[in-house]
Amino acid sequence: MTAIPQKIGESRLLSATSKLEKWPWWILAIALAAVLIIFAIITSPFYQDAFNFIKEGVLTTIRVTIIAYGLSMVGGLILGLGRVSKNVVYYNLSTLYVEVVRGIPMLVIILYGAFVVVPLSLDLLNGLGAWLAGFAPLAGFGNALQSFNIQQVDMASRATAGLAMGYAAFEAEVFRAGIQSIEKGQMEAARSLGMTYFQAMQHVILPQALRRVLPPLGNDLIAMLKDSSLISVLAVRDITQLGKLYRARSFRSFEAYNTMAFLYLSMTLSLSMLVKFIERRMSREHQS
Amino acid sequence: MSTSPDPIIQIDNVFKNFGKIKALQGVSTTVTRGEVLVIIGPSGSGKSTLLRCINMLEHPDSGNIVVDGLSVMHKDTNINQVRAEVGIVFQQFNLFPHLSVLENIMLAQRIVRKRKPEEAKQVALQQLKYVGIPEKADAFPAQLSGGQQQRVAIARSLAMNPRIMLFDEPTSALDPEMIKEVLDVMVELAKGGMTMVVVSHEMGFVRAAADRILFMDQGRMIEEGSPDSFFNNPREERTQAFLSKIL
C-alpha cells in the first residue's frame, strides 16, 4: 500500500520532463512566423499592398474547393459503389475510370476537363436539345438546351469540373476501402432479414463506412484546397494566380509568395485541426 | 400436435463446392412444420453450409431446396421474400453497431415489411420482452454482453414473424456463463411450435428441444434419427466415434 503513492509521485516527475520533450515546438515556430507575417502586413506598406491584392483570391479558392469537393464526393460514391459491385459492367467501368484518372497528373486532368470534357458535354447537350426540339411538348426545353454555349461557361466552372473529375477517382478508393472494412457479417445479416443489396448498403453498410472514412475524407479536403492552386494555369483569379500577377506587376517576389504561403497555410492548418478534432470525438464516441 | 407430415423445407440432393473443397455432396432431408432439427458434426462437415443454403446465403451448385413452397433455385423466386420468412441467427451475432437495440429490431420491419414506425416499435418491444431484456431497448450493441447481443439478434429475426428460424452455432462465441440464457430462449421458441434448424453441439438444447438429429461428415449425411435412438444406439461407426469424443 505504501508503495503506490510513491509510484504516482515518480511517474509525475517523469511525465513533467517528458511533457516538455513531447511539446509541439513546430507549432510555436509556425505561430511565430504567422505573427511576423501579420506584423509585416500591418506595418510594411509593401506587404500590405501584396496582401490587399492577393486576398481577393481567397474567396475564389474556397468556392472552387467546396464545389469541386462536393461534386467529387458524389462522383466518388458512385464510383466507389461500382468498385465493390458484382455487376461486371459497373465494376469494370468504375475501375477503368479510377485507374486511368489516378495515373494522370492532376494538372493534366484539370486541363483535360476544362478543354475536352466540358466542351464535349456541352456539344452532347446541344445535340440532345436539337433532338428534343423535334418533339412538340419538349420543344421549349430542347431549344433551351440547344442554345447552351461554351462561352457561357466561365473558366472557374470548367476548372472546378476538372478538379472534381480528378478527385472523384481518389474519393472512390476511399469509399471502396471504407465499404470493404465493414465485416461481411453485416451485409449477410441485412440480406438475411430480406433487405435488397441497395437497402443493406443504404441502411447498414454506408452509415458505418462513412464514419470510418471521415478522417481520410477530411485529409482529401485539405489536399484539394492545396491542389486548387493548379487552376491558376487557366487564369482563374485564385490566391495563386493573384500572387503571380502581383509579383509580375511589382517584382516583389518575397512579399508576394510569403503572403500566398501564409494564406494557404492558415487555411490548411485550421482545417487539419478541425479534422483532428472530429477524429478524436468520433473515436471517443466509438468507445462508449 | 399434427401427426400428418407437413413439409416446410425440402432439401433434395444438394451439392456445393468451394473451389476444390466439397462442402455438400448430395444432401437430402425434409423438415416438417414445427419440427426442431439439430445438425451436428465435426468442423468442415458442411453443416453451416447446408444451413446457409436454406436462405440462399450460399447458392447450391445443383439439387433443389424448397422453402414453404418456393424453390430457392428457381429464377422467378424472389429471394428477399424467402429470406424475410426465414430468420437466421449467426455465431457472431452481427448486430448493426451504429443502431440502438430498438433500431436494430425495427430496421428490417420498416423497410422490408413496410410497417409504420409505431407498429415496428411495438413489435420490437414485445420481442425484447420475449427474450428477457426489455430494459436494453435504448442501449447500443457494444454496451451489451455476448449473451444479450445474441438475444437481441434472435429478437431481430423474430420481429419479422418468420416461419422458420435457422441457428448457426448460436452459442459458440459466448462465454460459458452466457450460454444458458440464449439456450433458454431457444427452448422456449421450440416449445412455442417454431420450425427450427439448429447447428449446435449444445447437448442441453438437444435434450430439451430436439425432435430429430442429423449427423454430417465431409459433406454427407451419415445418420439421422430421434435424439433417443441417436445417442443410445448410433448405427454408424463414424457417429459412434464422434459421439465418444463429444459426450
XYZ file of C-alpha atoms in Angstrom:
535
model
C 0.000 0.000 0.000
C 2.743 2.443 0.830
C 4.493 1.815 -2.443
C 1.608 3.120 -4.514
C 1.729 6.853 -3.695
C 5.471 6.777 -4.198
C 4.964 5.313 -7.664
C 2.457 8.001 -8.598
C 4.881 10.669 -7.480
C 7.653 9.157 -9.572
C 5.554 8.946 -12.709
C 4.508 12.557 -12.251
C 8.078 13.694 -12.106
C 8.857 11.710 -15.233
C 5.853 12.897 -17.172
C 6.696 16.504 -16.343
C 10.020 16.239 -18.141
C 8.676 14.100 -20.963
C 5.850 16.584 -21.447
C 8.437 19.204 -22.255
C 10.031 16.860 -24.766
C 6.716 15.999 -26.348
C 5.679 19.622 -26.563
C 4.838 20.517 -30.196
C 7.634 23.035 -30.799
C 6.868 23.179 -34.507
C 3.539 24.838 -33.714
C 5.430 27.533 -31.876
C 7.588 28.093 -34.958
C 4.512 28.388 -37.174
C 2.789 30.703 -34.735
C 5.914 32.846 -34.633
C 6.033 33.016 -38.439
C 2.346 33.904 -38.521
C 2.860 36.713 -36.023
C 5.780 38.008 -38.105
C 3.739 37.977 -41.327
C 0.726 39.607 -39.675
C 3.032 42.201 -38.160
C 4.563 42.806 -41.603
C 1.148 43.130 -43.233
C 0.114 45.725 -40.651
C 3.332 47.721 -40.621
C 5.015 47.331 -44.020
C 3.279 49.108 -46.930
C 4.758 46.554 -49.367
C 3.249 43.583 -47.546
C 0.025 45.498 -47.097
C -0.103 46.125 -50.802
C 0.558 42.446 -51.626
C -1.974 41.222 -49.074
C -4.747 43.522 -50.278
C -4.133 42.425 -53.865
C -3.956 38.677 -53.195
C -6.727 38.381 -50.578
C -9.306 38.875 -53.354
C -8.419 35.341 -54.445
C -9.258 33.697 -51.131
C -12.979 33.546 -51.869
C -12.361 32.057 -55.318
C -10.077 29.402 -53.854
C -12.623 28.498 -51.179
C -15.547 28.491 -53.593
C -13.793 26.307 -56.163
C -12.603 23.921 -53.442
C -16.008 23.487 -51.828
C -17.925 23.000 -55.089
C -15.324 20.642 -56.567
C -15.194 18.706 -53.289
C -18.973 18.299 -53.202
C -19.009 17.085 -56.808
C -16.095 14.703 -56.217
C -17.897 13.212 -53.202
C -20.966 12.409 -55.298
C -18.838 11.046 -58.146
C -16.584 9.178 -55.735
C -19.531 7.490 -54.029
C -20.976 6.356 -57.359
C -17.563 5.068 -58.498
C -16.791 3.538 -55.103
C -20.040 1.549 -55.139
C -19.004 0.362 -58.593
C -15.625 -0.761 -57.259
C -17.337 -3.171 -54.839
C -20.179 -4.100 -57.200
C -20.622 -7.630 -58.511
C -22.119 -6.215 -61.717
C -19.418 -6.782 -64.354
C -20.157 -3.634 -66.376
C -20.498 -1.312 -63.376
C -17.360 -2.705 -61.727
C -15.204 -2.507 -64.844
C -16.321 0.976 -65.868
C -15.639 2.315 -62.373
C -12.274 0.590 -62.146
C -11.292 1.836 -65.586
C -12.107 5.418 -64.615
C -10.283 5.202 -61.291
C -7.149 3.611 -62.740
C -6.941 5.989 -65.706
C -7.560 9.176 -63.766
C -5.248 8.254 -60.896
C -2.478 7.609 -63.382
C -2.635 11.096 -64.902
C -1.238 14.200 -63.178
C -3.884 16.395 -61.580
C -2.820 19.361 -63.720
C -3.393 17.368 -66.917
C -6.788 16.191 -65.639
C -7.792 19.805 -64.964
C -6.738 20.894 -68.473
C -8.479 17.878 -69.962
C -11.681 18.552 -68.032
C -11.711 22.235 -68.871
C -10.905 21.952 -72.570
C -12.158 18.500 -73.577
C -14.792 17.078 -71.228
C -16.790 20.252 -70.540
C -16.984 21.380 -74.222
C -17.778 17.821 -75.280
C -20.578 17.544 -72.706
C -21.988 20.834 -73.978
C -21.926 19.517 -77.546
C -23.802 16.462 -76.343
C -26.357 18.677 -74.561
C -26.789 20.737 -77.736
C -27.329 17.578 -79.741
C -29.852 16.320 -77.205
C -31.611 19.700 -77.389
C -31.806 19.565 -81.188
C -33.295 16.093 -80.942
C -35.790 17.099 -78.235
C -36.823 20.225 -80.168
C -38.440 17.874 -82.691
C -40.994 16.772 -80.076
C -43.781 19.293 -79.621
C -44.213 19.125 -75.813
C -40.463 19.326 -75.151
C -39.603 21.885 -77.841
C -39.054 24.720 -75.357
C -36.736 22.635 -73.209
C -34.957 21.349 -76.317
C -34.364 24.859 -77.622
C -33.011 25.935 -74.245
C -30.543 23.023 -74.284
C -29.589 23.849 -77.862
C -28.744 27.423 -77.037
C -26.118 26.469 -74.431
C -22.770 27.813 -75.488
C -19.250 27.175 -74.250
C -18.783 30.946 -73.911
C -21.420 30.898 -71.175
C -19.313 28.594 -69.021
C -16.550 30.572 -67.325
C -13.058 29.208 -66.730
C -13.608 28.858 -62.976
C -16.502 26.441 -63.561
C -14.527 24.476 -66.134
C -11.547 24.244 -63.812
C -13.845 23.182 -60.970
C -15.219 20.384 -63.131
C -11.687 19.225 -63.938
C -10.651 19.244 -60.284
C -13.801 17.308 -59.324
C -13.129 14.731 -62.059
C -9.652 14.101 -60.731
C -10.607 13.884 -57.071
C -13.626 11.663 -57.738
C -11.158 8.872 -58.521
C -9.399 9.325 -55.168
C -12.653 9.541 -53.202
C -13.826 6.379 -54.969
C -10.908 4.472 -53.468
C -11.601 5.961 -50.036
C -15.228 4.846 -50.210
C -14.231 1.415 -51.513
C -11.822 0.888 -48.640
C -14.456 2.071 -46.176
C -17.116 -0.285 -47.506
C -14.708 -3.232 -47.578
C -13.631 -2.545 -43.994
C -17.136 -3.413 -42.736
C -17.362 -7.055 -41.616
C -19.003 -9.389 -44.133
C -21.490 -10.496 -41.487
C -23.157 -7.082 -41.589
C -24.197 -7.498 -45.209
C -25.224 -11.118 -44.545
C -27.348 -10.149 -41.563
C -29.058 -7.371 -43.511
C -29.687 -9.584 -46.539
C -30.917 -12.458 -44.366
C -33.616 -10.138 -42.997
C -34.911 -9.703 -46.544
C -33.281 -6.390 -47.450
C -32.134 -5.856 -51.032
C -28.450 -5.176 -51.741
C -29.044 -1.443 -52.034
C -31.238 -1.279 -48.931
C -28.485 -3.028 -46.998
C -25.905 -0.600 -48.435
C -28.000 2.431 -47.607
C -29.111 1.498 -44.093
C -26.368 -0.786 -42.777
C -23.058 -0.616 -44.686
C -22.711 3.027 -45.772
C -23.606 4.618 -42.402
C -20.811 2.592 -40.798
C -18.367 3.011 -43.680
C -18.836 6.791 -43.829
C -17.988 7.100 -40.153
C -14.779 5.181 -40.746
C -13.639 7.187 -43.766
C -14.332 10.614 -42.292
C -10.632 11.214 -41.431
C -9.317 10.375 -44.938
C -12.129 12.404 -46.480
C -11.069 15.347 -44.323
C -7.467 14.940 -45.440
C -8.616 14.928 -49.051
C -10.420 18.218 -48.482
C -7.110 19.704 -47.342
C -5.291 18.160 -50.308
C -7.901 19.579 -52.642
C -7.573 23.054 -51.162
C -3.875 22.874 -51.994
C -4.404 21.372 -55.450
C -6.912 24.098 -56.252
C -3.849 26.284 -56.842
C -3.409 24.369 -60.118
C -6.408 26.144 -61.616
C -4.258 29.271 -61.826
C -2.914 27.866 -65.125
C -6.391 28.572 -66.525
C -6.041 32.184 -65.347
C -8.753 31.708 -62.713
C -8.131 34.517 -60.198
C -7.494 32.400 -57.105
C -4.798 33.028 -54.473
C -2.019 31.603 -56.644
C -3.000 33.471 -59.799
C -3.260 36.794 -57.976
C 0.062 36.159 -56.254
C 1.704 35.514 -59.607
C 0.088 38.639 -61.042
C 1.222 40.719 -58.090
C 4.800 39.523 -58.418
C 4.779 40.179 -62.160
C 3.469 43.694 -61.563
C 5.668 44.699 -58.654
C 8.684 42.346 -58.882
C 8.326 41.882 -55.104
C 8.702 38.107 -55.004
C 9.278 37.864 -51.239
C 6.137 39.758 -50.330
C 4.005 38.015 -52.970
C 4.993 34.450 -52.189
C 5.196 34.868 -48.412
C 1.653 36.215 -48.428
C 0.468 33.367 -50.654
C 2.058 30.730 -48.465
C 0.667 32.395 -45.351
C -2.874 32.417 -46.737
C -2.771 28.746 -47.777
C -1.107 27.624 -44.559
C -3.611 29.388 -42.313
C -6.451 27.649 -44.166
C -4.902 24.166 -44.293
C -3.732 24.214 -40.673
C -7.116 25.269 -39.341
C -8.764 22.596 -41.475
C -6.392 19.910 -40.237
C -7.084 20.948 -36.645
C -10.798 20.597 -37.387
C -10.236 17.126 -38.877
C -8.219 16.044 -35.823
C -10.941 17.357 -33.536
C -13.635 15.405 -35.380
C -11.437 12.301 -35.397
C -10.916 12.488 -31.639
C -14.615 12.995 -30.988
C -15.510 10.030 -33.176
C -13.068 7.664 -31.509
C -14.455 8.704 -28.127
C -17.987 8.046 -29.354
C -16.923 4.648 -30.593
C -15.565 3.644 -27.208
C -18.748 4.429 -25.304
C -49.943 -31.931 -32.353
C -50.484 -32.685 -36.011
C -49.207 -36.090 -36.933
C -49.665 -35.620 -40.665
C -46.330 -34.712 -42.267
C -46.417 -31.133 -43.482
C -43.076 -30.450 -45.144
C -41.871 -26.846 -44.881
C -38.261 -27.346 -46.019
C -37.422 -29.941 -48.647
C -33.729 -30.406 -49.367
C -33.155 -32.588 -52.395
C -29.742 -33.939 -53.405
C -27.841 -30.678 -52.829
C -24.227 -30.317 -53.955
C -21.969 -27.375 -53.164
C -18.243 -26.904 -53.791
C -15.960 -24.106 -52.679
C -13.211 -24.453 -55.236
C -11.717 -27.871 -54.535
C -13.459 -28.278 -51.200
C -16.575 -30.399 -51.481
C -18.789 -28.845 -48.835
C -22.009 -30.703 -49.645
C -22.185 -33.957 -51.554
C -25.767 -34.891 -52.208
C -27.633 -33.977 -49.042
C -31.364 -34.673 -48.854
C -33.753 -34.253 -45.961
C -37.166 -32.859 -45.159
C -38.171 -30.663 -42.251
C -41.827 -30.668 -41.265
C -43.690 -27.722 -39.837
C -42.992 -27.266 -36.156
C -40.066 -29.665 -36.158
C -36.786 -28.898 -34.423
C -33.896 -30.359 -36.384
C -30.413 -30.250 -34.890
C -27.444 -30.772 -37.198
C -24.229 -31.953 -35.600
C -20.886 -32.997 -36.978
C -17.175 -32.162 -36.908
C -15.984 -28.799 -38.215
C -15.809 -28.693 -42.000
C -18.570 -31.265 -42.319
C -20.804 -28.851 -44.256
C -23.452 -28.293 -41.621
C -23.194 -24.492 -41.694
C -23.126 -24.523 -45.486
C -26.329 -26.571 -45.559
C -27.972 -24.109 -43.174
C -26.846 -21.120 -45.215
C -28.189 -22.735 -48.396
C -31.686 -22.738 -46.896
C -31.902 -18.939 -47.012
C -29.611 -18.555 -50.010
C -26.613 -17.020 -48.301
C -24.879 -19.749 -50.300
C -26.108 -20.946 -53.685
C -26.133 -24.718 -54.157
C -24.314 -25.921 -57.279
C -27.031 -28.451 -58.005
C -30.043 -30.071 -56.399
C -33.037 -28.202 -55.079
C -34.299 -26.646 -51.878
C -37.959 -25.779 -51.468
C -38.843 -23.485 -48.577
C -42.537 -23.170 -47.824
C -43.482 -23.941 -51.423
C -40.874 -21.664 -53.014
C -37.833 -23.169 -54.723
C -34.743 -21.168 -53.815
C -33.126 -22.426 -57.042
C -35.896 -21.123 -59.283
C -35.143 -17.911 -61.178
C -38.571 -16.370 -60.602
C -38.405 -16.820 -56.842
C -37.928 -13.527 -55.022
C -35.046 -14.401 -52.729
C -35.772 -11.454 -50.443
C -39.297 -12.748 -49.959
C -37.954 -16.160 -48.926
C -35.394 -14.588 -46.612
C -37.997 -12.467 -44.862
C -39.771 -15.707 -43.905
C -36.594 -17.444 -42.741
C -34.793 -15.894 -39.788
C -31.151 -16.732 -39.154
C -29.055 -16.225 -36.045
C -25.304 -16.147 -36.549
C -22.400 -17.244 -34.405
C -21.044 -13.661 -34.382
C -24.454 -12.020 -33.656
C -23.930 -9.471 -36.480
C -25.948 -6.749 -34.822
C -25.755 -3.352 -36.525
C -23.323 -1.447 -34.264
C -24.437 2.018 -35.396
C -28.043 1.437 -34.342
C -29.576 1.080 -30.904
C -31.097 -2.247 -29.868
C -34.572 -0.951 -30.687
C -33.477 0.380 -34.089
C -31.730 -2.922 -34.843
C -35.034 -4.724 -34.402
C -37.087 -2.062 -36.197
C -34.986 -1.563 -39.343
C -35.977 -4.589 -41.433
C -39.564 -4.433 -40.213
C -39.849 -0.925 -41.611
C -38.072 -1.342 -44.949
C -38.919 -4.978 -45.746
C -42.267 -5.490 -44.013
C -43.219 -1.810 -44.596
C -44.523 -1.426 -41.055
C -45.171 2.020 -39.624
C -42.608 3.180 -37.034
C -45.064 2.914 -34.128
C -46.056 -0.609 -35.096
C -42.442 -1.676 -35.651
C -41.508 -0.242 -32.274
C -44.307 -2.097 -30.555
C -43.291 -5.394 -32.157
C -39.664 -4.718 -31.221
C -40.510 -4.040 -27.562
C -42.675 -7.152 -27.463
C -39.830 -9.305 -28.845
C -37.333 -7.756 -26.432
C -39.639 -8.736 -23.609
C -39.817 -12.245 -25.041
C -36.030 -12.635 -24.978
C -35.935 -11.122 -21.500
C -34.104 -7.810 -21.932
C -36.756 -5.097 -22.374
C -34.619 -2.695 -20.334
C -31.895 -2.668 -23.023
C -34.060 -1.096 -25.734
C -32.049 2.103 -25.925
C -28.610 0.571 -25.427
C -26.132 0.095 -28.249
C -24.790 -3.375 -29.142
C -21.297 -2.538 -27.836
C -22.770 -1.936 -24.365
C -24.256 -5.435 -24.142
C -22.747 -8.758 -23.117
C -22.427 -11.500 -25.736
C -25.472 -13.332 -24.431
C -27.544 -10.174 -24.506
C -26.360 -9.388 -28.034
C -27.340 -12.841 -29.233
C -30.762 -12.477 -27.628
C -31.220 -9.160 -29.448
C -30.241 -10.931 -32.672
C -32.944 -13.534 -32.011
C -35.474 -10.786 -31.290
C -34.446 -9.024 -34.512
C -35.209 -12.162 -36.527
C -38.430 -12.944 -34.668
C -39.762 -9.438 -35.264
C -40.090 -10.331 -38.944
C -42.564 -13.097 -37.950
C -40.561 -15.780 -39.749
C -41.993 -19.246 -40.315
C -38.602 -20.865 -39.926
C -35.662 -19.993 -37.693
C -32.113 -21.070 -38.501
C -29.383 -21.030 -35.850
C -25.748 -21.233 -36.968
C -23.737 -22.207 -33.867
C -25.506 -19.507 -31.822
C -23.593 -20.165 -28.602
C -20.103 -20.911 -29.914
C -18.843 -17.357 -29.480
C -20.268 -16.941 -25.977
C -18.662 -17.154 -22.562
C -19.835 -20.308 -20.753
C -21.981 -18.469 -18.222
C -23.950 -16.768 -21.010
C -24.821 -19.880 -22.997
C -27.792 -20.802 -20.850
C -29.656 -17.516 -21.273
C -29.545 -17.950 -25.051
C -30.464 -21.641 -24.947
C -33.413 -20.871 -22.673
C -34.826 -18.536 -25.297
C -34.300 -21.163 -27.995
C -36.005 -23.890 -25.964
C -38.902 -21.537 -25.299
C -39.152 -20.865 -29.022
C -39.115 -24.595 -29.848
C -41.873 -25.250 -27.305
C -43.924 -22.500 -28.952
C -44.018 -24.551 -32.150
C -41.440 -22.707 -34.262
C -39.821 -24.705 -37.047
C -36.117 -24.636 -36.263
C -32.934 -25.880 -37.872
C -30.062 -25.612 -35.433
C -26.361 -26.221 -35.926
C -25.096 -26.697 -32.401
C -23.312 -29.105 -30.115
C -25.129 -27.938 -27.018
C -26.410 -31.189 -25.570
C -28.563 -29.251 -23.122
C -30.560 -27.878 -26.010
C -30.622 -31.191 -27.868
C -32.057 -32.978 -24.850
C -34.625 -30.295 -24.114
C -35.914 -29.475 -27.571
C -34.637 -31.552 -30.477
C -37.130 -33.677 -32.423
C -34.557 -35.101 -34.777
C -30.783 -35.157 -35.062
C -28.815 -35.216 -38.271
C -25.149 -36.163 -38.203
C -22.966 -34.930 -41.053
C -19.362 -35.618 -42.003
C -17.387 -34.474 -45.058
C -20.425 -33.053 -46.818
C -22.526 -36.183 -46.415
C -25.372 -37.119 -44.118
C -24.161 -40.084 -42.113
C -27.092 -40.762 -39.845
C -30.314 -39.253 -38.614
C -32.864 -40.145 -36.006
C -34.602 -39.163 -32.805
C -32.285 -37.951 -30.010
C -33.027 -41.087 -28.045
C -32.040 -43.609 -30.701
C -29.259 -41.389 -31.966
C -27.406 -41.148 -28.675
C -28.231 -44.567 -27.293
C -27.962 -46.737 -30.406
C -25.898 -44.991 -33.078
C -25.746 -47.275 -36.074
C -22.748 -45.923 -37.946
C -19.179 -46.307 -36.810
C -18.375 -42.694 -37.706
C -21.230 -41.493 -35.491
C -20.065 -43.615 -32.598
C -16.540 -42.240 -32.923
C -17.821 -38.650 -32.966
C -20.166 -39.156 -30.023
C -17.450 -40.765 -27.944
C -15.412 -37.579 -28.356
C -18.096 -35.017 -27.528
C -20.071 -36.786 -24.806
